[in-house]
mmCIF file of C-alpha atoms in Angstrom:
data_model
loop_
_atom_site.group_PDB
_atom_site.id
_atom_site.type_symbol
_atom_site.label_atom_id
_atom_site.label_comp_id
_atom_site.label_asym_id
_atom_site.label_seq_id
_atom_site.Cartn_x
_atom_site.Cartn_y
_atom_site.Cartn_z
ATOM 1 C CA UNK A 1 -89.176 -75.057 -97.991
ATOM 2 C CA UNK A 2 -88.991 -74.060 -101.496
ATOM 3 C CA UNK A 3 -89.225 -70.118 -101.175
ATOM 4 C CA UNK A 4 -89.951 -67.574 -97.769
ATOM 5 C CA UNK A 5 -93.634 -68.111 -96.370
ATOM 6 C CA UNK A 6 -95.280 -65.260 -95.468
ATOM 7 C CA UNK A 7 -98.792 -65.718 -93.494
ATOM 8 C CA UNK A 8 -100.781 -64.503 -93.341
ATOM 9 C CA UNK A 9 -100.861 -63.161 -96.648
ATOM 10 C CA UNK A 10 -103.573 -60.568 -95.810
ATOM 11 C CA UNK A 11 -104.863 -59.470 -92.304
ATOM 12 C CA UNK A 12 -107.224 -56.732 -91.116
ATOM 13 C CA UNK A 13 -107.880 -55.598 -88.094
ATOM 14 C CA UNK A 14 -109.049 -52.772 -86.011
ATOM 15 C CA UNK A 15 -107.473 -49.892 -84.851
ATOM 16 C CA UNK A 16 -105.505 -50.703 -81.449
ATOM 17 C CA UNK A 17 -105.371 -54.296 -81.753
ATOM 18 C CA UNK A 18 -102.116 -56.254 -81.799
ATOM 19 C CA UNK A 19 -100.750 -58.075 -84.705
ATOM 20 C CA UNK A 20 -98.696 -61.180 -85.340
ATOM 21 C CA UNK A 21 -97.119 -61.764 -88.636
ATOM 22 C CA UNK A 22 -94.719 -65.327 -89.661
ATOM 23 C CA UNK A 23 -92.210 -65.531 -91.766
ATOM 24 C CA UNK A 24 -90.486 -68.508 -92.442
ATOM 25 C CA UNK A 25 -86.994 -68.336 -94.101
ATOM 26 C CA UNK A 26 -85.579 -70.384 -96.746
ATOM 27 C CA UNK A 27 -83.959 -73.525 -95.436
ATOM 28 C CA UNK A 28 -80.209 -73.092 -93.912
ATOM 29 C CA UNK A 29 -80.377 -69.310 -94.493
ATOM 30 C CA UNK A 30 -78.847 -67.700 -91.264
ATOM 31 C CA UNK A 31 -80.057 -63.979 -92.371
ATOM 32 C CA UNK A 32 -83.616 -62.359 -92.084
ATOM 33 C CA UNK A 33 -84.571 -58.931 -93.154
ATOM 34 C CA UNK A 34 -88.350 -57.576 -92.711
ATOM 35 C CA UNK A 35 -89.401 -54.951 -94.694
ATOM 36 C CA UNK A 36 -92.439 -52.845 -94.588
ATOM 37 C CA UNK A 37 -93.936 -51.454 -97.851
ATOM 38 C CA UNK A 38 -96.543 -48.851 -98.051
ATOM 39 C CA UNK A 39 -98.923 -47.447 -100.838
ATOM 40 C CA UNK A 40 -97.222 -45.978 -103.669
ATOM 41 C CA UNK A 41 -93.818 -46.126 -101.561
ATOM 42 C CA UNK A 42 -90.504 -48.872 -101.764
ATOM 43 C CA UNK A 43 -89.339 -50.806 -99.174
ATOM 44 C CA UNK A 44 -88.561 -49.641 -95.704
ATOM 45 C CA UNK A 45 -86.286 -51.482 -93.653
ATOM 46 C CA UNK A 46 -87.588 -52.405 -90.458
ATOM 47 C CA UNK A 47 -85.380 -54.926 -88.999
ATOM 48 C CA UNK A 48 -82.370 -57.881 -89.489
ATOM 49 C CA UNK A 49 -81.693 -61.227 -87.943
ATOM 50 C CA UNK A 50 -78.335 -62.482 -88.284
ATOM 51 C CA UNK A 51 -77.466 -66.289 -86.684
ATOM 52 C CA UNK A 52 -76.856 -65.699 -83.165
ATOM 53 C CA UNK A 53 -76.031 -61.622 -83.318
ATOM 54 C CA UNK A 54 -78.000 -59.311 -81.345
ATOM 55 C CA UNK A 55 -80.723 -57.914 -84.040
ATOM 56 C CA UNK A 56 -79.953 -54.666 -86.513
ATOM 57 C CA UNK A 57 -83.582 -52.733 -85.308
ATOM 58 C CA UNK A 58 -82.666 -49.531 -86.618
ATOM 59 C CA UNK A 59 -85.335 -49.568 -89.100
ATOM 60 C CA UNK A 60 -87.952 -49.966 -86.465
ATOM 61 C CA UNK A 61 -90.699 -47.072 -86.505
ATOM 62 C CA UNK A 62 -91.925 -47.334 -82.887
ATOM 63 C CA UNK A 63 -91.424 -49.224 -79.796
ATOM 64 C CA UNK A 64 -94.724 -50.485 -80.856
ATOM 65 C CA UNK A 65 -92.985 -52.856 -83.352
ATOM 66 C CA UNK A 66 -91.266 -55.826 -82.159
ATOM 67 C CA UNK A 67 -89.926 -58.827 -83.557
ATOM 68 C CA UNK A 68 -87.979 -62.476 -82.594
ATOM 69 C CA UNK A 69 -86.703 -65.040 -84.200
ATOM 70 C CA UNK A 70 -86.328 -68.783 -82.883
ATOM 71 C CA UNK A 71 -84.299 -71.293 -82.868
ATOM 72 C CA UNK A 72 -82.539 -69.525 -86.437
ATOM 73 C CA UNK A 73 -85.527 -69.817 -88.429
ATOM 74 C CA UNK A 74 -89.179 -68.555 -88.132
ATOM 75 C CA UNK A 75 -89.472 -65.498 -87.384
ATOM 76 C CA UNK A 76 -92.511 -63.009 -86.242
ATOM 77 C CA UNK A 77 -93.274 -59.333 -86.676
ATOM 78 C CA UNK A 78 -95.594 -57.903 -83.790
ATOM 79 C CA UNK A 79 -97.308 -54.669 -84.066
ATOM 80 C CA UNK A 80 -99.145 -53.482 -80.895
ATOM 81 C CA UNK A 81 -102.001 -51.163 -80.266
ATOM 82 C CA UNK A 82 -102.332 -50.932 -84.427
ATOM 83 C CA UNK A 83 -103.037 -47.599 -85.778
ATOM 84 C CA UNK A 84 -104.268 -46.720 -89.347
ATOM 85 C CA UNK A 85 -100.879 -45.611 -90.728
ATOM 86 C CA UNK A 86 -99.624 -49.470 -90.098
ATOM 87 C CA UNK A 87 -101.567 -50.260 -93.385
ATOM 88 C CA UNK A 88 -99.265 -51.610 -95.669
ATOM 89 C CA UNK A 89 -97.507 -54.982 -97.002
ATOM 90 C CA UNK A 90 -94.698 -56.337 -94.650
ATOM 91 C CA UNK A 91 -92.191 -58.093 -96.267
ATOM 92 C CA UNK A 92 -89.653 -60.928 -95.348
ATOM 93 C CA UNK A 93 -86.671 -61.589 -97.117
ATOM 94 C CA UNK A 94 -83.587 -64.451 -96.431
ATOM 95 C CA UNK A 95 -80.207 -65.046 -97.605
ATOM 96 C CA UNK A 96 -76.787 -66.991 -97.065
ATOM 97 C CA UNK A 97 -74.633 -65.883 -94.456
ATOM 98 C CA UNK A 98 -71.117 -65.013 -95.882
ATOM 99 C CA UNK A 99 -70.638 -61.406 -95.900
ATOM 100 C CA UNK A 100 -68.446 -60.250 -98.544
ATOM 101 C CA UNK A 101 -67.795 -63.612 -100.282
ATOM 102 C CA UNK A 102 -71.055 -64.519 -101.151
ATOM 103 C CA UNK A 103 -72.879 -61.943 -102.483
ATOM 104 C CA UNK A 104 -75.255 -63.160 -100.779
ATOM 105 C CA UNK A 105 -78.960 -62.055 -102.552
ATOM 106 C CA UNK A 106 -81.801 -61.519 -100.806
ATOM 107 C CA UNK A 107 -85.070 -63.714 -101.513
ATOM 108 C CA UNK A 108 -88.433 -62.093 -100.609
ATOM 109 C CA UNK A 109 -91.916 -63.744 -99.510
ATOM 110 C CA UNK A 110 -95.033 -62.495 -100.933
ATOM 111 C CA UNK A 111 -95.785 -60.353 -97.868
ATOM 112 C CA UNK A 112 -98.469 -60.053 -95.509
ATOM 113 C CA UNK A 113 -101.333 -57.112 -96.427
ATOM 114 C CA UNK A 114 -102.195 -55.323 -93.456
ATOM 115 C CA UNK A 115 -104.974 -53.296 -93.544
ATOM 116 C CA UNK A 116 -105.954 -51.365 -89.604
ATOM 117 C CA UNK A 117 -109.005 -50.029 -90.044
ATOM 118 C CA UNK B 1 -76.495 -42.280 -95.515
ATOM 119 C CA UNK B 2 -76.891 -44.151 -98.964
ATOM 120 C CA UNK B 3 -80.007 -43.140 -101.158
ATOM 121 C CA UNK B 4 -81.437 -44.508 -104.539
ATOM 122 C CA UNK B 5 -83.524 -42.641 -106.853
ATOM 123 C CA UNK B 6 -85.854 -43.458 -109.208
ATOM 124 C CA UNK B 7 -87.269 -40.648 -111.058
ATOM 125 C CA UNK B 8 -89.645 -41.805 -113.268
ATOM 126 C CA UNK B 9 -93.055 -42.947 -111.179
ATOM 127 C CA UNK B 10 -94.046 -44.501 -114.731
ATOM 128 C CA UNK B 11 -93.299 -46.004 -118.006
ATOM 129 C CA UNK B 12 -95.455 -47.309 -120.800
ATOM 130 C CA UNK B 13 -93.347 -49.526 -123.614
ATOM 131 C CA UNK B 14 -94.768 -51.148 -126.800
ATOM 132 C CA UNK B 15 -94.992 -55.166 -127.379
ATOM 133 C CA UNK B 16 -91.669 -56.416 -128.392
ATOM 134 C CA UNK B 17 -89.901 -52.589 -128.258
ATOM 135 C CA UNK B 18 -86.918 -51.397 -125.950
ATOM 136 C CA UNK B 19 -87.282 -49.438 -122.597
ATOM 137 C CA UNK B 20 -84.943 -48.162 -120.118
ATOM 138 C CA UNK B 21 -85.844 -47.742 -116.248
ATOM 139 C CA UNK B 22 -83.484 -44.692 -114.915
ATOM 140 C CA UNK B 23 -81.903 -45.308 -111.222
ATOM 141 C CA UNK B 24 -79.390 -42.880 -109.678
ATOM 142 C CA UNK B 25 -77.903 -43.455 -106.172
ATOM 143 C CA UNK B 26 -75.285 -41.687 -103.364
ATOM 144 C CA UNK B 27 -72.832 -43.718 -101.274
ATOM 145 C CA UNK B 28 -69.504 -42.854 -99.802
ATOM 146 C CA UNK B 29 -68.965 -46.820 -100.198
ATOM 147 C CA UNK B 30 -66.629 -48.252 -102.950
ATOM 148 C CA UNK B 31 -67.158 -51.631 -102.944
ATOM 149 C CA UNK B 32 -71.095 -52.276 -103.119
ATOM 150 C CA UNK B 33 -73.790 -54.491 -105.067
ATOM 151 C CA UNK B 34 -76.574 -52.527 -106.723
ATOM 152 C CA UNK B 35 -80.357 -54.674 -107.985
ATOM 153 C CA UNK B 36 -82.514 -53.998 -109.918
ATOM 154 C CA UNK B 37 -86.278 -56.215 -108.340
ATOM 155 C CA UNK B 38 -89.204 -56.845 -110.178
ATOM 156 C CA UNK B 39 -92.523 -56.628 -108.202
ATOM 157 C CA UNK B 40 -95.699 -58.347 -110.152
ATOM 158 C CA UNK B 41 -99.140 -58.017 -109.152
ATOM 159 C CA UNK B 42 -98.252 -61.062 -106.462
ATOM 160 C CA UNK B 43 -96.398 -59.024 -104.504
ATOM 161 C CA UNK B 44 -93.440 -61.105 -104.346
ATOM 162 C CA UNK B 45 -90.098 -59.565 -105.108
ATOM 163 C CA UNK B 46 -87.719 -61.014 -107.974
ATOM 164 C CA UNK B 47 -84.523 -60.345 -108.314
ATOM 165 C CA UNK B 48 -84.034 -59.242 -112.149
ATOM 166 C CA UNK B 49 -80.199 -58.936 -112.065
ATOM 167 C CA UNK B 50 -77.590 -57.590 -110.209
ATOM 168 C CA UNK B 51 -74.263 -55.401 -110.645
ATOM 169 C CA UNK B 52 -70.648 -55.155 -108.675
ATOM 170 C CA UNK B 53 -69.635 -52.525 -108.186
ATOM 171 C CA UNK B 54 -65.850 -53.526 -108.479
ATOM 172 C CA UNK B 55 -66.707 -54.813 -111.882
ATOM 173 C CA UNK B 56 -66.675 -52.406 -114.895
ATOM 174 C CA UNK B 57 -68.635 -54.576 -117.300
ATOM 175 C CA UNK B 58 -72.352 -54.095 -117.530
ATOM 176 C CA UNK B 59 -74.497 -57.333 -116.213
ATOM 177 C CA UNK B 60 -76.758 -58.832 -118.486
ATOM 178 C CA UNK B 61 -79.539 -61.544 -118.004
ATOM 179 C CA UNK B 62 -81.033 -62.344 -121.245
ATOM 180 C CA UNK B 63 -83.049 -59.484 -122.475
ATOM 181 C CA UNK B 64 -81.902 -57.548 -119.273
ATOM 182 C CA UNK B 65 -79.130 -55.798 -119.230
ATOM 183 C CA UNK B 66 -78.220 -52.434 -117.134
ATOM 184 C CA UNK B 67 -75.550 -49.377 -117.858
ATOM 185 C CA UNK B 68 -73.851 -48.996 -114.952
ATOM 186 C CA UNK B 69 -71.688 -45.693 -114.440
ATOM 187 C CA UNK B 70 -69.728 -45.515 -111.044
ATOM 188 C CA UNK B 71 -68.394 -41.916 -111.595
ATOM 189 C CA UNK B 72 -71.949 -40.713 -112.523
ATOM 190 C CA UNK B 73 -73.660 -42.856 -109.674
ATOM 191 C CA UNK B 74 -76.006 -43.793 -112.082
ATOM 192 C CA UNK B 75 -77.669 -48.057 -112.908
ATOM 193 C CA UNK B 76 -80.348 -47.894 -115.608
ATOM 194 C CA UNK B 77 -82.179 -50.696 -116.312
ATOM 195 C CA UNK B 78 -82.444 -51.908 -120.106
ATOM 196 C CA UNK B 79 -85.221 -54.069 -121.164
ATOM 197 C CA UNK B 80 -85.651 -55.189 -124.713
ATOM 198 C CA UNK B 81 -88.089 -57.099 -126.673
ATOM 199 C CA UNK B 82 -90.561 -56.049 -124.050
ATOM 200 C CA UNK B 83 -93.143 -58.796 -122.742
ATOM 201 C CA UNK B 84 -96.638 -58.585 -121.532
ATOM 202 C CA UNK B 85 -95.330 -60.442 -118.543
ATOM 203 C CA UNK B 86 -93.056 -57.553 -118.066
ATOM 204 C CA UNK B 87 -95.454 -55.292 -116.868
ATOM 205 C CA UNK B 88 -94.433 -54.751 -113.018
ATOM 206 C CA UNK B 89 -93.406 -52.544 -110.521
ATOM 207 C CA UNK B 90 -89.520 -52.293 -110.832
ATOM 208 C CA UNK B 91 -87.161 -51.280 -107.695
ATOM 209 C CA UNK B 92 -83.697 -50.393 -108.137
ATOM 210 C CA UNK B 93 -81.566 -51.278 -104.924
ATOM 211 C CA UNK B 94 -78.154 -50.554 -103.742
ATOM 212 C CA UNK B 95 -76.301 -53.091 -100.890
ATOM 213 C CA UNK B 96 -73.069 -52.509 -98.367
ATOM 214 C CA UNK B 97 -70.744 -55.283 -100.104
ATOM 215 C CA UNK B 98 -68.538 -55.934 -97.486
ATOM 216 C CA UNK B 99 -71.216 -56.989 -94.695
ATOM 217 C CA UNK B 100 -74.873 -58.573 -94.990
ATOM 218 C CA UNK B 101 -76.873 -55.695 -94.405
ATOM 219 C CA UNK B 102 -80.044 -54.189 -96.122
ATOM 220 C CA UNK B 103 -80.990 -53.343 -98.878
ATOM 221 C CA UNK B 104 -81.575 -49.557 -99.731
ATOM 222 C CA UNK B 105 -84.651 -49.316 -102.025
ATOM 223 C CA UNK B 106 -85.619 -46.779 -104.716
ATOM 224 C CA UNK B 107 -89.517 -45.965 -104.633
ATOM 225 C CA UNK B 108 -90.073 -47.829 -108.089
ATOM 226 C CA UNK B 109 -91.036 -47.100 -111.368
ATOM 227 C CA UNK B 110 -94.337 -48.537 -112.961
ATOM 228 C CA UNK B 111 -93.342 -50.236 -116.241
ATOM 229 C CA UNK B 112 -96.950 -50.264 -118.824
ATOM 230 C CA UNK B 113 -96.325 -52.744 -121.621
ATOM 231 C CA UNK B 114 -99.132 -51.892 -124.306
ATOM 232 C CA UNK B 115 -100.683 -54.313 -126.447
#
């Protein structure tokens, strides 16, 4: 596609649910960051896809947060058993692969709103 | 650990006058890219322009342009003939160059433009 898809772009649920949220990268981009963005607050890494490595989840808060990513492409954030201080915007970002060469910027969906009430 | 720092929670700027967004950072690194990201209202993030850190001239994107002082640690973020479609959240970020890794982000600074 044009740009990262993020859906969906706002959820709520309740307290101790699970949660499922899609991003899909930018076509041919190998790398996949999610982000997590509460009130007031930048951007917290969470976690980073890259091709066929083993996952960078050092950014993860809990082993309550998980995420995959198939076949090199979409990827999905799950948050189990939800509590209230989940609330806030998750964000996806892709780029090139290349390392040093490239440069290689980082392009950001609009972000799924998640609201545990 | 790298850190970014943004010490200004807010800014207002007047229609068509000059602003500058403060950003200070700490790495051990030498090599390194360092962003400055606009956030709108829609959430999304835009990249605004960005800076290597192996290259001593300032980058500038139209009416964008940063000051960029390796010794100091220190990547402020020029605006001029501010726009209404300026108004934003802006994040200044710093990036490992030498492997894709994350970005480390500052917590923002509001940017008002008034009427």
């Amino acid at each position: 596609g044009a740009g990262v898809s993020q859906s969906p772009s706002n959820k709520v649920t309740e307290k101790g649910k699970d949660v499922e949220l899609r991003c899909d990268p930018i076509s041919g981009h190998t790398a996949l960051y999610w982000y997590r963005q509460s009130l007031g607050q930048g951007l917290e890494f969470l976690i980073y896809f890259q091709g066929n490595s083993a996952p960078d989840k050092s950014g993860l808060p809990s082993d309550r947060f998980s995420a995959e990513r198939t076949g090199g492409s979409v990827s999905t954030l799950t948050i189990q058993r939800t509590q209230q201080e989940d609330s806030a915007v998750y964000l996806c970002a892709s780029s090139l692969a290349g390392g040093a060469s490239g440069g290689n910027i980082q392009y950001f969906g609009a972000g799924t709103r998640l609201s545990v009430l | 650990a790298q850190t970014v720092t943004q010490s200004q929670p807010e800014m207002s700027v007047q229609e068509a006058e000059t602003v500058t967004l403060s950003c200070t950072y700490d790495t051990s690194e030498s090599d390194y890219y360092l962003f400055w990201y606009k956030q709108p209202p829609s959430r999304q993030m835009i990249l605004v322009i960005r800076q290597e850190a192996y290259k001593q001239q300032n980058a500038t994107e139209n009416r964008f342009s940063v000051n960029f002082q390796k010794a100091a640690k220190s990547f402020s973020l020029k605006i001029s003939d501010s726009q209404l479609g300026d108004a934003a959240m802006y994040f200044c970020a710093y990036r490992n160059r030498n492997r894709d890794d994350k970005i480390i982000f500052g917590k923002g600074t509001r940017l008002h433009i008034l009427p």
